[in-house]
Amino acid sequence: DIQMTQSPSSLSASVGDRVSIACRASQTIHNYLVWYQQKPGKAPKLLIYAASTLQSGVPSRFSGSGSGTHFTLTIDGLQPDDFATYYCQQTYSSPPVTFGPGTKVEI
Amino acid sequence: QVRLVQSGPEVKKPGTSVKVSCKGSDYTFTRYDISWVRQAPGQGLEWMGWISTSNGDRNFAQSLQGRITLTIDTSASTAYMELRSLSSDDTAVYFCARRNPHLEGPDNYFYHALDVWGQGTTVIVSS
């Protein structure tokens, strides 16, 4: 199974900051990497797929990069609505689909 | 508006079973598979399995093999997840999600992701 790790596990930031979250796969997943945002008590929301393609309706301050085993989610100009937990997910090898452990972005 | 609506919260005794439903609306149900994901309190997302809504093919997480059943009723645009032999470790919020394989990437290939999620169903297992 492909294992996914994320760093940091949590971070503190302020409105307007540029924030980066790293995701690493235990073996190459090419660009089959998805990012989700989850707020407390809510279902996850699709942000980015194919490592760098923004889902329709997602603000352009979100961007994704990387391929192979190293990936990054960047939020450029953090907004109050962005405080949430972010998960990466590999869709290259299934089953199983695997998620990273999450990164909580706090004020 | 494309939606997945799940059944309500459940409280179950250890050793019993739970069945959660997930009804799709405002899209062609059989064009998209349904995945199930759960989240224990304060924990991350755990993929449980998926089922093809077109032919019934399914795959499960190894850890749940033998305890999970995924079914669909295409006439009702509804997917079901049944989990048996419940223990306290199964206390979680259970989500269904639409697996969209028609997402076009930067290289003109198509990718899949979970693009529509149900609201979640809380299942508490307690004696």
Short mmCIF file of N, CA and C in Angstrom, two decimals, chain B residues 2 8-9 12 14 20 22 24 38-39 59 68-69 93 96 114 116 119:
data_model
loop_
_atom_site.label_atom_id
_atom_site.label_comp_id
_atom_site.label_asym_id
_atom_site.label_seq_id
_atom_site.Cartn_x
_atom_site.Cartn_y
_atom_site.Cartn_z
N VAL B 2 -26.33 19.24 -7.36
CA VAL B 2 -25.87 17.87 -7.13
C VAL B 2 -25.67 17.65 -5.64
N GLY B 8 -29.81 9.26 8.92
CA GLY B 8 -29.56 9.94 10.17
C GLY B 8 -28.65 9.18 11.13
N PRO B 9 -28.36 9.83 12.26
CA PRO B 9 -27.43 9.24 13.23
C PRO B 9 -27.95 7.94 13.82
N LYS B 12 -25.61 2.20 18.33
CA LYS B 12 -25.67 0.75 18.22
C LYS B 12 -24.91 0.09 19.38
N PRO B 14 -22.45 -2.92 20.82
CA PRO B 14 -21.35 -3.75 20.29
C PRO B 14 -21.87 -5.09 19.81
N VAL B 20 -26.10 2.35 6.56
CA VAL B 20 -26.19 3.78 6.25
C VAL B 20 -26.56 3.92 4.77
N CYS B 22 -27.26 6.50 1.28
CA CYS B 22 -26.67 7.67 0.63
C CYS B 22 -27.40 7.87 -0.69
N GLY B 24 -28.31 9.96 -4.05
CA GLY B 24 -27.83 10.99 -4.96
C GLY B 24 -28.99 11.70 -5.65
N ARG B 38 -14.66 7.07 6.45
CA ARG B 38 -15.09 7.34 7.82
C ARG B 38 -14.03 8.13 8.57
N GLN B 39 -14.49 8.75 9.65
CA GLN B 39 -13.62 9.60 10.44
C GLN B 39 -13.95 9.42 11.90
N ASN B 59 -14.63 -2.69 -4.09
CA ASN B 59 -13.37 -2.93 -3.40
C ASN B 59 -13.48 -2.39 -1.98
N ILE B 68 -17.90 -5.61 5.99
CA ILE B 68 -18.56 -4.52 5.26
C ILE B 68 -19.26 -5.05 4.03
N THR B 69 -20.44 -4.51 3.78
CA THR B 69 -21.17 -4.80 2.55
C THR B 69 -21.58 -3.48 1.93
N VAL B 93 -17.86 9.26 12.19
CA VAL B 93 -18.76 9.84 11.19
C VAL B 93 -18.46 9.13 9.87
N CYS B 96 -20.37 9.23 2.58
CA CYS B 96 -20.32 8.72 1.21
C CYS B 96 -19.84 9.88 0.33
N LEU B 114 -12.92 12.66 -5.24
CA LEU B 114 -14.22 12.65 -4.56
C LEU B 114 -14.75 14.08 -4.56
N VAL B 116 -18.15 15.26 -4.66
CA VAL B 116 -19.38 15.59 -3.95
C VAL B 116 -19.48 14.63 -2.76
N GLN B 119 -23.42 14.53 3.82
CA GLN B 119 -23.26 15.38 5.00
C GLN B 119 -22.64 14.61 6.18
#
